[in-house]
CSV table of C-alpha atoms and ligand atoms in Angstrom, one decimal:
chain,number,residue,atom,x,y,z
A,1,MET,CA,0.0,0.0,0.0
A,2,PHE,CA,1.1,3.6,-0.6
A,3,LYS,CA,2.7,5.5,2.2
A,4,LYS,CA,1.9,9.0,0.9
A,5,ILE,CA,-0.7,10.3,-1.5
A,6,LEU,CA,-0.9,13.8,-3.1
A,7,ILE,CA,-4.4,15.1,-3.5
A,8,ALA,CA,-4.7,17.2,-6.6
A,9,ASN,CA,-7.9,19.0,-5.7
A,10,ARG,CA,-9.5,21.4,-3.2
A,11,GLY,CA,-12.7,21.9,-1.2
A,12,GLU,CA,-14.9,19.0,0.1
A,13,ILE,CA,-13.5,16.4,-2.2
A,14,ALA,CA,-9.9,17.0,-1.2
A,15,LEU,CA,-11.1,16.6,2.4
A,16,ARG,CA,-13.0,13.4,1.5
A,17,ILE,CA,-9.9,11.9,0.0
A,18,HIS,CA,-7.8,13.0,3.0
A,19,ARG,CA,-10.2,11.2,5.3
A,20,ALA,CA,-10.1,8.0,3.3
A,21,CYS,CA,-6.2,8.1,3.3
A,22,LYS,CA,-6.0,8.7,7.1
A,23,GLU,CA,-8.3,5.7,7.8
A,24,MET,CA,-5.9,3.6,5.7
A,25,GLY,CA,-2.8,4.8,7.5
A,26,ILE,CA,-1.6,6.9,4.5
A,27,SER,CA,0.0,10.3,4.8
A,28,THR,CA,-1.5,13.1,2.7
A,29,VAL,CA,-0.1,16.0,0.8
A,30,ALA,CA,-2.4,18.9,0.0
A,31,VAL,CA,-1.8,21.2,-2.9
A,32,HIS,CA,-3.4,24.7,-2.9
A,33,SER,CA,-3.6,28.0,-4.7
A,34,GLU,CA,-2.6,31.2,-2.9
A,35,ALA,CA,-6.4,31.9,-2.4
A,36,ASP,CA,-6.8,28.6,-0.6
A,37,ALA,CA,-3.9,29.0,1.9
A,38,SER,CA,-6.4,28.8,4.9
A,39,ALA,CA,-8.6,26.1,3.4
A,40,LEU,CA,-9.5,23.1,5.6
A,41,HIS,CA,-7.9,20.6,3.2
A,42,VAL,CA,-4.6,22.5,3.7
A,43,LYS,CA,-5.0,22.7,7.5
A,44,LEU,CA,-5.7,18.9,7.9
A,45,ALA,CA,-3.2,17.4,5.4
A,46,ASP,CA,0.1,16.1,6.8
A,47,GLU,CA,2.0,18.4,4.3
A,48,ALA,CA,0.9,21.2,2.0
A,49,VAL,CA,2.4,22.8,-1.1
A,50,CYS,CA,1.3,26.1,-2.7
A,51,ILE,CA,1.2,25.5,-6.4
A,52,GLY,CA,0.3,28.9,-7.8
A,53,PRO,CA,-2.0,31.9,-7.8
A,54,ALA,CA,-5.8,31.8,-7.4
A,55,PRO,CA,-6.9,31.2,-11.0
A,56,ALA,CA,-7.3,27.4,-11.5
A,57,ASN,CA,-5.3,27.4,-14.8
A,58,GLN,CA,-2.3,28.6,-12.8
A,59,SER,CA,-2.8,26.3,-9.8
A,60,TYR,CA,-5.2,23.3,-9.8
A,61,LEU,CA,-4.7,22.8,-13.5
A,62,ASN,CA,-1.0,23.5,-13.4
A,63,ILE,CA,0.4,20.1,-14.2
A,64,PRO,CA,4.2,20.9,-13.8
A,65,ALA,CA,3.5,22.6,-10.4
A,66,ILE,CA,1.5,19.6,-9.2
A,67,LEU,CA,4.2,17.1,-10.3
A,68,SER,CA,6.9,19.2,-8.7
A,69,ALA,CA,4.9,19.1,-5.5
A,70,ALA,CA,4.7,15.3,-5.8
A,71,GLU,CA,8.4,15.0,-6.4
A,72,LEU,CA,9.3,17.4,-3.6
A,73,THR,CA,7.2,15.5,-1.0
A,74,ASP,CA,8.1,12.0,-2.2
A,75,SER,CA,4.5,11.2,-2.8
A,76,GLU,CA,3.8,7.8,-4.4
A,77,ALA,CA,0.4,8.3,-5.9
A,78,ILE,CA,-1.9,11.2,-7.0
A,79,HIS,CA,-5.6,11.3,-6.5
A,80,PRO,CA,-7.3,13.8,-8.8
A,81,GLY,CA,-10.8,13.9,-7.2
A,82,TYR,CA,-13.4,15.2,-9.6
A,83,GLY,CA,-13.3,18.2,-12.0
A,84,PHE,CA,-9.9,19.9,-12.6
A,85,LEU,CA,-7.5,17.2,-14.0
A,86,SER,CA,-9.5,14.1,-13.1
A,87,GLU,CA,-10.4,13.4,-16.7
A,88,ASN,CA,-7.2,14.6,-18.3
A,89,ALA,CA,-5.6,11.6,-20.0
A,90,LYS,CA,-2.3,13.5,-20.6
A,91,PHE,CA,-2.1,14.1,-16.8
A,92,ALA,CA,-2.6,10.4,-16.1
A,93,GLU,CA,0.0,9.5,-18.7
A,94,ILE,CA,2.7,11.9,-17.4
A,95,ILE,CA,2.1,10.7,-13.8
A,96,LYS,CA,2.7,7.1,-15.0
A,97,GLU,CA,5.8,8.1,-17.1
A,98,LEU,CA,7.3,9.8,-14.1
A,99,GLY,CA,6.9,6.7,-11.9
A,100,PHE,CA,4.0,7.9,-9.8
A,101,THR,CA,0.6,6.1,-9.6
A,102,PHE,CA,-2.5,7.8,-10.9
A,103,ILE,CA,-5.5,6.9,-8.8
A,104,GLY,CA,-7.9,6.4,-11.6
A,105,PRO,CA,-8.4,4.4,-14.8
A,106,ALA,CA,-5.9,3.9,-17.7
A,107,PRO,CA,-5.3,7.0,-19.8
A,108,GLU,CA,-6.8,5.2,-22.9
A,109,HIS,CA,-10.1,4.8,-21.1
A,110,ILE,CA,-10.1,8.4,-20.0
A,111,ARG,CA,-9.5,9.5,-23.5
A,112,GLN,CA,-12.0,7.1,-25.1
A,113,MET,CA,-14.8,8.2,-22.7
A,114,GLY,CA,-13.8,11.9,-22.7
A,115,ASP,CA,-14.7,12.2,-26.4
A,116,LYS,CA,-18.4,11.7,-26.3
A,117,ILE,CA,-18.6,10.6,-29.9
A,118,GLU,CA,-16.0,7.9,-29.3
A,119,ALA,CA,-17.8,7.1,-26.0
A,120,ILE,CA,-21.1,6.4,-27.8
A,121,SER,CA,-19.5,4.1,-30.4
A,122,THR,CA,-17.6,2.3,-27.6
A,123,ALA,CA,-20.9,1.9,-25.6
A,124,GLN,CA,-22.5,0.3,-28.7
A,125,ARG,CA,-19.6,-2.1,-29.0
A,126,ILE,CA,-19.7,-3.2,-25.4
A,127,GLY,CA,-23.5,-3.7,-25.5
A,128,LEU,CA,-25.0,-0.6,-23.9
A,129,PRO,CA,-28.2,0.9,-25.5
A,130,THR,CA,-27.6,4.3,-27.0
A,131,ILE,CA,-30.0,7.2,-28.1
A,132,PRO,CA,-30.7,7.4,-31.8
A,133,GLY,CA,-28.2,9.9,-33.1
A,134,SER,CA,-25.8,11.0,-35.8
A,135,CYS,CA,-23.3,8.2,-35.1
A,136,GLY,CA,-20.3,10.6,-35.4
A,137,ALA,CA,-19.4,14.2,-35.7
A,138,ILE,CA,-21.6,16.4,-37.9
A,139,ASN,CA,-19.5,18.5,-40.3
A,140,THR,CA,-21.9,20.6,-42.3
A,141,ILE,CA,-25.4,22.0,-41.8
A,142,GLU,CA,-26.7,19.8,-44.6
A,143,GLU,CA,-25.4,16.7,-42.8
A,144,ALA,CA,-27.1,18.0,-39.6
A,145,ILE,CA,-30.4,18.5,-41.4
A,146,SER,CA,-30.4,15.1,-43.1
A,147,SER,CA,-29.4,13.4,-39.8
A,148,ALA,CA,-32.2,15.2,-37.9
A,149,GLU,CA,-34.8,14.2,-40.5
A,150,LYS,CA,-33.8,10.5,-40.1
A,151,ILE,CA,-33.9,10.8,-36.3
A,152,GLY,CA,-37.0,13.0,-36.1
A,153,TYR,CA,-37.3,16.3,-34.3
A,154,PRO,CA,-36.8,17.5,-31.6
A,155,ILE,CA,-33.0,16.9,-31.6
A,156,ILE,CA,-30.2,18.0,-29.3
A,157,LEU,CA,-26.8,19.3,-30.6
A,158,LYS,CA,-24.0,18.3,-28.2
A,159,ALA,CA,-20.3,19.2,-28.1
A,160,ALA,CA,-18.0,16.1,-28.5
A,161,SER,CA,-15.8,17.4,-25.7
A,162,GLY,CA,-18.6,18.9,-23.7
A,163,GLY,CA,-19.2,18.6,-19.9
A,164,GLY,CA,-20.8,20.3,-17.0
A,165,GLY,CA,-24.1,20.6,-18.7
A,166,LYS,CA,-22.7,23.1,-21.2
A,167,GLY,CA,-22.6,23.1,-25.0
A,168,MET,CA,-26.1,21.7,-25.7
A,169,LYS,CA,-28.7,23.1,-28.0
A,170,VAL,CA,-32.2,21.8,-28.6
A,171,ALA,CA,-33.9,22.2,-31.9
A,172,HIS,CA,-37.6,21.5,-32.6
A,173,SER,CA,-37.5,22.2,-36.4
A,174,GLU,CA,-35.2,22.6,-39.3
A,175,GLY,CA,-35.3,26.4,-38.9
A,176,ALA,CA,-34.2,26.1,-35.3
A,177,LEU,CA,-31.4,23.7,-36.2
A,178,ARG,CA,-30.1,26.1,-38.9
A,179,ALA,CA,-30.1,28.9,-36.3
A,180,ALA,CA,-28.4,26.8,-33.6
A,181,TYR,CA,-25.8,24.9,-35.7
A,182,ASN,CA,-23.0,27.5,-36.1
A,183,ILE,CA,-23.6,28.9,-32.6
A,184,ALA,CA,-23.2,25.4,-31.1
A,185,ARG,CA,-19.9,24.9,-33.0
A,186,SER,CA,-18.4,28.2,-32.1
A,187,GLU,CA,-19.5,27.8,-28.4
A,188,ALA,CA,-18.0,24.3,-28.3
A,189,LYS,CA,-14.8,25.7,-29.8
A,190,ALA,CA,-14.7,28.5,-27.2
A,191,ALA,CA,-15.5,26.4,-24.2
A,192,PHE,CA,-13.7,23.1,-24.9
A,193,GLY,CA,-11.2,24.0,-27.7
A,194,ASP,CA,-13.0,21.5,-30.0
A,195,GLU,CA,-15.7,22.5,-32.4
A,196,ARG,CA,-17.0,19.1,-33.2
A,197,VAL,CA,-20.7,18.6,-32.4
A,198,TYR,CA,-23.0,15.6,-32.8
A,199,LEU,CA,-26.7,15.1,-32.8
A,200,GLU,CA,-29.1,13.0,-30.7
A,201,LYS,CA,-32.8,12.6,-30.4
A,202,TYR,CA,-34.0,15.0,-27.7
A,203,LEU,CA,-35.9,12.9,-25.1
A,204,GLN,CA,-38.8,15.0,-23.8
A,205,ASN,CA,-39.4,13.7,-20.3
A,206,PRO,CA,-36.5,11.5,-19.3
A,207,ARG,CA,-35.0,10.7,-16.0
A,208,HIS,CA,-31.2,10.7,-15.5
A,209,ILE,CA,-30.2,7.4,-14.0
A,210,GLU,CA,-26.5,6.3,-13.6
A,211,VAL,CA,-24.7,3.2,-12.5
A,212,GLN,CA,-21.7,3.1,-10.2
A,213,ILE,CA,-19.1,0.5,-11.1
A,214,LEU,CA,-15.7,-0.6,-9.6
A,215,ALA,CA,-13.2,-2.9,-11.3
A,216,ASP,CA,-9.9,-4.1,-10.0
A,217,THR,CA,-6.8,-5.8,-11.5
A,218,HIS,CA,-7.9,-9.1,-10.1
A,219,GLY,CA,-10.7,-9.5,-12.5
A,220,ASN,CA,-13.5,-8.3,-10.2
A,221,VAL,CA,-16.1,-6.0,-11.8
A,222,ILE,CA,-18.9,-5.0,-9.5
A,223,THR,CA,-21.9,-2.7,-9.8
A,224,LEU,CA,-23.1,-0.7,-6.7
A,225,GLY,CA,-26.6,0.2,-7.7
A,226,GLU,CA,-27.9,3.2,-9.4
A,227,ARG,CA,-28.3,6.9,-8.6
A,228,ASP,CA,-31.2,9.0,-9.8
A,229,CYS,CA,-30.0,12.5,-10.7
A,230,SER,CA,-33.1,13.9,-12.4
A,231,LEU,CA,-33.3,17.0,-10.2
A,232,GLN,CA,-31.4,19.3,-12.4
A,233,ARG,CA,-31.0,22.9,-13.3
A,234,ARG,CA,-29.5,23.9,-16.6
A,235,HIS,CA,-28.5,20.3,-17.1
A,236,GLN,CA,-26.6,20.3,-13.8
A,237,LYS,CA,-27.4,18.0,-10.9
A,238,VAL,CA,-28.8,19.7,-7.8
A,239,LEU,CA,-30.0,16.7,-5.7
A,240,GLU,CA,-29.4,13.0,-6.2
A,241,GLU,CA,-30.9,9.9,-4.7
A,242,ALA,CA,-30.2,6.1,-4.5
A,243,PRO,CA,-32.0,3.9,-5.4
A,244,SER,CA,-34.1,5.5,-8.1
A,245,PRO,CA,-37.7,5.8,-6.8
A,246,ILE,CA,-39.1,4.6,-10.2
A,247,LEU,CA,-37.2,1.5,-11.0
A,248,THR,CA,-38.6,-2.0,-10.3
A,249,GLN,CA,-36.2,-4.6,-9.0
A,250,LYS,CA,-36.4,-6.4,-12.3
A,251,GLN,CA,-35.4,-3.3,-14.3
A,252,ARG,CA,-32.6,-2.6,-11.8
A,253,ASP,CA,-31.2,-6.2,-12.1
A,254,LYS,CA,-31.3,-6.0,-15.8
A,255,LEU,CA,-29.6,-2.6,-15.9
A,256,LEU,CA,-26.8,-3.6,-13.5
A,257,TYR,CA,-26.2,-6.9,-15.3
A,258,THR,CA,-25.8,-5.0,-18.7
A,259,CYS,CA,-23.4,-2.6,-17.1
A,260,GLN,CA,-21.3,-5.3,-15.4
A,261,LYS,CA,-21.0,-7.2,-18.7
A,262,ALA,CA,-20.1,-4.0,-20.6
A,263,ILE,CA,-17.4,-2.9,-18.2
A,264,SER,CA,-15.9,-6.4,-18.1
A,265,LYS,CA,-15.7,-6.3,-21.9
A,266,LEU,CA,-14.1,-2.9,-21.9
A,267,GLY,CA,-11.3,-4.1,-19.5
A,268,TYR,CA,-11.8,-0.9,-17.4
A,269,LEU,CA,-10.1,-0.4,-14.1
A,270,GLY,CA,-11.1,1.7,-11.1
A,271,ALA,CA,-14.3,3.6,-10.3
A,272,GLY,CA,-16.6,4.8,-13.1
A,273,THR,CA,-20.1,5.9,-13.7
A,274,ILE,CA,-22.2,5.0,-16.7
A,275,GLU,CA,-24.9,7.6,-17.3
A,276,PHE,CA,-28.2,6.9,-18.9
A,277,LEU,CA,-31.4,8.7,-19.7
A,278,TYR,CA,-34.5,6.7,-18.9
A,279,GLU,CA,-37.8,7.1,-20.7
A,280,ASN,CA,-40.9,4.9,-21.2
A,281,GLY,CA,-39.2,1.8,-19.7
A,282,GLU,CA,-36.0,2.2,-21.8
A,283,PHE,CA,-32.4,3.2,-21.0
A,284,PHE,CA,-30.2,5.1,-23.3
A,285,PHE,CA,-26.4,5.6,-22.6
A,286,ILE,CA,-25.3,9.3,-22.7
A,287,GLU,CA,-21.8,9.2,-21.3
A,288,MET,CA,-19.4,7.6,-18.9
A,289,ASN,CA,-17.4,9.5,-16.3
A,290,THR,CA,-14.1,7.9,-15.6
A,291,ARG,CA,-13.7,9.3,-12.1
A,292,LEU,CA,-15.3,9.7,-8.7
A,293,GLN,CA,-18.6,11.6,-8.9
A,294,VAL,CA,-19.8,14.5,-6.7
A,295,GLU,CA,-22.8,12.4,-5.8
A,296,HIS,CA,-20.8,9.2,-4.8
A,297,PRO,CA,-21.9,9.5,-1.1
A,298,VAL,CA,-25.5,8.3,-1.8
A,299,THR,CA,-23.9,5.1,-3.2
A,300,GLU,CA,-21.6,4.8,-0.1
A,301,MET,CA,-24.6,5.2,2.2
A,302,THR,CA,-26.7,2.6,0.5
A,303,THR,CA,-23.9,0.0,0.0
A,304,GLY,CA,-21.6,0.6,3.0
A,305,VAL,CA,-18.7,0.7,0.6
A,306,ASP,CA,-16.0,3.4,0.9
A,307,LEU,CA,-15.5,4.2,-2.8
A,308,VAL,CA,-12.4,6.3,-2.3
A,309,GLN,CA,-10.7,3.6,-0.3
A,310,GLU,CA,-11.6,1.1,-3.0
A,311,GLN,CA,-10.1,3.4,-5.6
A,312,ILE,CA,-6.9,3.5,-3.6
A,313,ARG,CA,-6.8,-0.3,-3.2
A,314,ILE,CA,-7.4,-0.8,-6.9
A,315,ALA,CA,-4.6,1.7,-7.8
A,316,ALA,CA,-2.2,-0.2,-5.5
A,317,GLY,CA,-3.0,-3.4,-7.3
A,318,LEU,CA,-4.9,-5.0,-4.4
A,319,PRO,CA,-8.2,-6.7,-4.8
A,320,MET,CA,-11.2,-4.7,-3.7
A,321,LYS,CA,-12.5,-5.3,-0.2
A,322,ILE,CA,-15.9,-6.0,-1.6
A,323,THR,CA,-16.1,-8.4,-4.5
A,324,LYS,CA,-19.6,-9.8,-4.4
A,325,ASN,CA,-21.6,-8.6,-7.4
A,326,PRO,CA,-24.0,-6.9,-7.4
A,327,VAL,CA,-23.4,-5.3,-4.1
A,328,ALA,CA,-26.3,-5.6,-1.7
A,329,LEU,CA,-28.3,-2.4,-1.3
A,330,ARG,CA,-29.8,-1.1,2.0
A,331,GLY,CA,-32.2,1.7,2.6
A,332,HIS,CA,-32.4,5.0,0.8
A,333,SER,CA,-30.1,8.0,0.6
A,334,ILE,CA,-30.5,11.6,-0.7
A,335,GLU,CA,-27.8,14.2,-1.3
A,336,CYS,CA,-28.5,17.9,-1.6
A,337,ARG,CA,-25.8,20.0,-3.2
A,338,ILE,CA,-25.5,23.2,-1.2
A,339,ASN,CA,-24.1,26.0,-3.5
A,340,ALA,CA,-23.1,29.5,-2.6
A,341,GLU,CA,-25.0,31.1,-5.4
A,342,ASP,CA,-27.4,33.7,-6.4
A,343,PRO,CA,-30.9,32.2,-6.3
A,344,ILE,CA,-32.0,33.9,-9.5
A,345,THR,CA,-28.9,34.0,-11.7
A,346,ASN,CA,-27.3,30.8,-10.4
A,347,LEU,CA,-24.0,32.6,-10.4
A,348,PRO,CA,-21.5,31.9,-7.6
A,349,ARG,CA,-21.8,34.3,-4.6
A,350,PRO,CA,-18.6,34.3,-2.6
A,351,GLY,CA,-18.7,35.5,1.1
A,352,THR,CA,-17.5,34.9,4.6
A,353,VAL,CA,-19.1,32.3,6.7
A,354,THR,CA,-20.2,33.9,10.0
A,355,ASP,CA,-22.3,31.3,11.9
A,356,TYR,CA,-21.8,27.6,11.0
A,357,TYR,CA,-24.0,24.9,12.4
A,358,PRO,CA,-23.8,21.6,10.5
A,359,ALA,CA,-26.8,19.3,10.8
A,360,GLY,CA,-26.2,16.1,12.7
A,361,GLY,CA,-27.9,13.1,14.3
A,362,PRO,CA,-28.6,9.6,13.0
A,363,GLY,CA,-28.2,9.0,9.3
A,364,VAL,CA,-26.8,12.5,8.5
A,365,ARG,CA,-23.5,13.1,6.7
A,366,ILE,CA,-22.0,16.4,5.7
A,367,ASP,CA,-19.2,16.6,3.2
A,368,SER,CA,-17.9,20.1,3.3
A,369,ALA,CA,-14.8,22.2,3.9
A,370,LEU,CA,-16.6,25.0,5.6
A,371,TYR,CA,-15.8,26.4,9.0
A,372,PRO,CA,-16.9,29.6,10.8
A,373,GLY,CA,-14.8,32.5,9.5
A,374,TYR,CA,-14.0,30.8,6.3
A,375,SER,CA,-14.1,33.0,3.2
A,376,VAL,CA,-15.6,31.3,0.1
A,377,PRO,CA,-13.3,32.4,-2.7
A,378,PRO,CA,-14.8,33.7,-5.9
A,379,TYR,CA,-12.5,31.7,-8.2
A,380,TYR,CA,-14.0,28.2,-8.1
A,381,ASP,CA,-17.1,26.1,-8.2
A,382,ALA,CA,-20.1,27.3,-6.3
A,383,ASN,CA,-20.6,24.0,-4.4
A,384,ILE,CA,-19.6,24.5,-0.7
A,385,ALA,CA,-21.3,21.5,1.0
A,386,LYS,CA,-23.2,18.3,0.4
A,387,LEU,CA,-25.8,17.2,2.9
A,388,ILE,CA,-26.4,13.5,2.7
A,389,VAL,CA,-29.0,11.6,4.6
A,390,HIS,CA,-29.7,7.9,4.8
A,391,ALA,CA,-32.7,6.0,6.2
A,392,SER,CA,-34.3,2.6,5.8
A,393,THR,CA,-37.0,3.8,3.4
A,394,ARG,CA,-37.5,6.7,1.1
A,395,GLU,CA,-40.3,8.0,3.2
A,396,GLU,CA,-38.1,8.1,6.3
A,397,CYS,CA,-35.3,9.5,4.3
A,398,LEU,CA,-37.5,12.5,3.2
A,399,LYS,CA,-38.4,13.2,6.9
A,400,ARG,CA,-34.8,13.0,7.9
A,401,LEU,CA,-33.7,15.3,5.1
A,402,LYS,CA,-36.4,17.9,6.1
A,403,ARG,CA,-35.2,17.7,9.7
A,404,ALA,CA,-31.5,18.1,8.7
A,405,LEU,CA,-32.2,20.9,6.3
A,406,ASP,CA,-34.0,22.8,9.1
A,407,GLU,CA,-31.0,22.3,11.4
A,408,TYR,CA,-28.3,23.3,8.9
A,409,ILE,CA,-27.1,26.9,9.3
A,410,ILE,CA,-24.6,28.6,7.0
A,411,GLY,CA,-24.6,32.3,8.0
A,412,GLY,CA,-23.1,35.1,6.0
A,413,VAL,CA,-23.3,33.4,2.6
A,414,THR,CA,-26.2,33.2,0.2
A,415,THR,CA,-27.0,29.5,-0.5
A,416,ASN,CA,-29.6,27.4,-2.2
A,417,LEU,CA,-30.7,25.8,1.1
A,418,PRO,CA,-34.1,27.5,0.8
A,419,LEU,CA,-34.6,26.0,-2.6
A,420,HIS,CA,-33.9,22.5,-1.3
A,421,LYS,CA,-36.5,23.1,1.5
A,422,LYS,CA,-39.1,24.1,-1.0
A,423,VAL,CA,-38.5,21.1,-3.3
A,424,LEU,CA,-39.0,18.8,-0.4
A,425,ASN,CA,-42.6,20.1,0.0
A,426,CYS,CA,-43.4,19.5,-3.7
A,427,ASP,CA,-45.7,16.6,-4.6
A,428,ALA,CA,-43.8,15.5,-7.7
A,429,PHE,CA,-40.7,15.2,-5.6
A,430,ILE,CA,-42.4,13.6,-2.6
A,431,ASN,CA,-44.0,10.9,-4.8
A,432,GLY,CA,-40.8,10.5,-6.9
A,433,THR,CA,-42.4,11.1,-10.3
A,434,TYR,CA,-40.3,14.1,-11.3
A,435,ASP,CA,-38.2,14.2,-14.5
A,436,ILE,CA,-35.2,16.3,-15.6
A,437,HIS,CA,-37.4,19.4,-16.3
A,438,PHE,CA,-39.2,19.3,-13.0
A,439,LEU,CA,-36.9,21.7,-11.1
A,440,GLU,CA,-36.8,24.4,-13.7
A,441,SER,CA,-40.6,24.5,-14.2
A,442,PHE,CA,-41.0,24.5,-10.4
A,443,MET,CA,-38.7,27.4,-10.1
A,444,LYS,CA,-40.5,29.3,-12.8
A,445,GLN,CA,-43.8,28.9,-10.9
A,446,GLU,CA,-42.1,30.2,-7.8
A,447,ASP,CA,-41.0,33.4,-9.6
B,501,ADP,P1,-22.6,16.8,-19.5
B,501,ADP,O1,-21.4,15.9,-19.7
B,501,ADP,O2,-22.4,18.2,-20.0
B,501,ADP,O3,-23.1,16.7,-18.1
B,501,ADP,P2,-24.6,14.9,-20.4
B,501,ADP,O4,-24.5,14.2,-21.8
B,501,ADP,O5,-24.2,14.0,-19.3
B,501,ADP,O6,-23.7,16.2,-20.5
B,501,ADP,O7,-26.0,15.4,-20.2
B,501,ADP,C1,-26.4,16.2,-19.1
B,501,ADP,C2,-27.9,16.4,-19.0
B,501,ADP,O8,-28.4,17.0,-20.2
B,501,ADP,C3,-28.6,15.1,-18.9
B,501,ADP,O9,-28.7,14.6,-17.5
B,501,ADP,C4,-30.0,15.5,-19.4
B,501,ADP,O10,-30.7,16.3,-18.4
B,501,ADP,C5,-29.7,16.4,-20.5
B,501,ADP,N1,-29.6,15.7,-21.8
B,501,ADP,C6,-28.4,15.2,-22.4
B,501,ADP,N2,-28.7,14.5,-23.5
B,501,ADP,C7,-30.1,14.6,-23.7
B,501,ADP,C8,-31.0,14.1,-24.7
B,501,ADP,N3,-30.6,13.4,-25.7
B,501,ADP,N4,-32.3,14.3,-24.5
B,501,ADP,C9,-32.8,15.0,-23.4
B,501,ADP,N5,-32.0,15.5,-22.5
B,501,ADP,C10,-30.6,15.3,-22.6
C-alpha cells in the first residue's frame, strides 16, 4: 500500500480523499492555490504545497507545479478527485511516465470516454443501449439536417468534448437547427477547444439514472446500484438519490447486469459511472465518467462501501474489499448540493461564513470544507457543501432530510438551502415522479 498520496484538488473532495487516506494509514499532501492557503484541506493534510495563484489554470490545472509538489514531497500516488485534472488523459499519462501512480483508470479509457462521440461508439460495441443519433461528428449544416430528418425532431446538438451541462442546444425544427448549428460549433470551440458537435434525439421527459461501477486488477467487476440525478437545473445536478424511486427490482437487475458485462468487456479499471437517460421503460447511454462523482456519497450510504478507499486499493494493485456482485443495497439515501450562489442568476456568490452549524444526528453526513470565519473564494465552483441523509425507506429519508435541512445553518453566505427546503414540499418530488425538467418548471412557478 502507498505511504503517501498527493491530493490534486480542493474543497470538500480534497477533504473526502484525505479522510479515506487517514483511515488507511496513508500520509496526505495537499496542494493549494494562494487563495486557498487557509482552506480546511490544507490545514488537515500532513503536508501542504502552494502550487500557484488563485486562477485554476495557474494552480489546480498547473500540471508541472503539481508534479513538482509530488516530487518534492516524495508522494507515491496522486488522487485527482473530480473536476480539474481528473479526466485529463495526458495528466494520467505523465504521472505514470514519471513513476507515480494515478488513482484512476488507464489513460486510454479516460481518452475514449472523454470524447463523447467515441464514448457512444464504444458503448454500442460493449452492448450498452444508446440514443438514436448522428453516429459521429456532424461537419456541415446539410449533414445535420439530413441526420435530424432521419432521427426526427426534436433533436439536441451536443459538443463532442462537452461537460458540466454546457454546450447543448435543442432544436424542434429545421429552422431552429439552422439557427443553432453554427452557434453550437463556435460555443463548443470557445468552451472546450473542440468545435465538433454531434446530434441526438432529444428525449422529452426522461430521468437521469446512472450506475456506479468498480473494477480491480484481479478481474473483479462490480456494480453498486444506481443513482437518480433527475433533479437538475441547466442540465446540472442539484439533488441525487439512491436507489431511483421509479425502477422496479427487475429493471434494476437488468440494468446492473448489462453494465457489469459492458465494463468487463471494456477491460476498465477503477471507479466509473455509466450515465443513462430513462424514458418509457427504456435506458439510453449518454456518457461515462471515468472518475469519482460528486454524488458518490449516496452510493456509499446505500452500500456501505467506501468508494475512495476502494479506488486507492485498486490503484495499489490490491483486490477490492468487496467483490460480491451486485453489491447488496440497503435503505435510501439523498444528497443535496449546497451551493453559494445567487438564487436567481445561479452565479457563484462568494462571502465569509459567519455562523456555521452543520446538521447532525442519526443518518446524517455532511461533506464540506466550511468552518466559521472561512471565506468562500470567488474563483472556483459554487458548491460548498453536500448534505447527505440515509434511512431505511425513502419516506423516512425524506423526513430525515427535512429535519437536517432545518438544522443546517450557514450564516453570511447566500446559498440554495431555501430551494432544497421548497423542493421537499413539492408533490412531484415527494411521490418520486419528477423528471429532468421538474426543477426548472417548479422554479418558474415560484418566480
Ligand atoms: P454533461 O457531460 O455536460 O453533463 P450529459 O450528456 O451528461 O452532459 O447530459 C447532461 C444532461 O443533459 C442530462 O442529464 C439531461 O438532463 C440532458 N440531456 C443530455 N442529452 C439529452 C437528450 N438526448 N435528451 C434530453 N436531455 C438530454
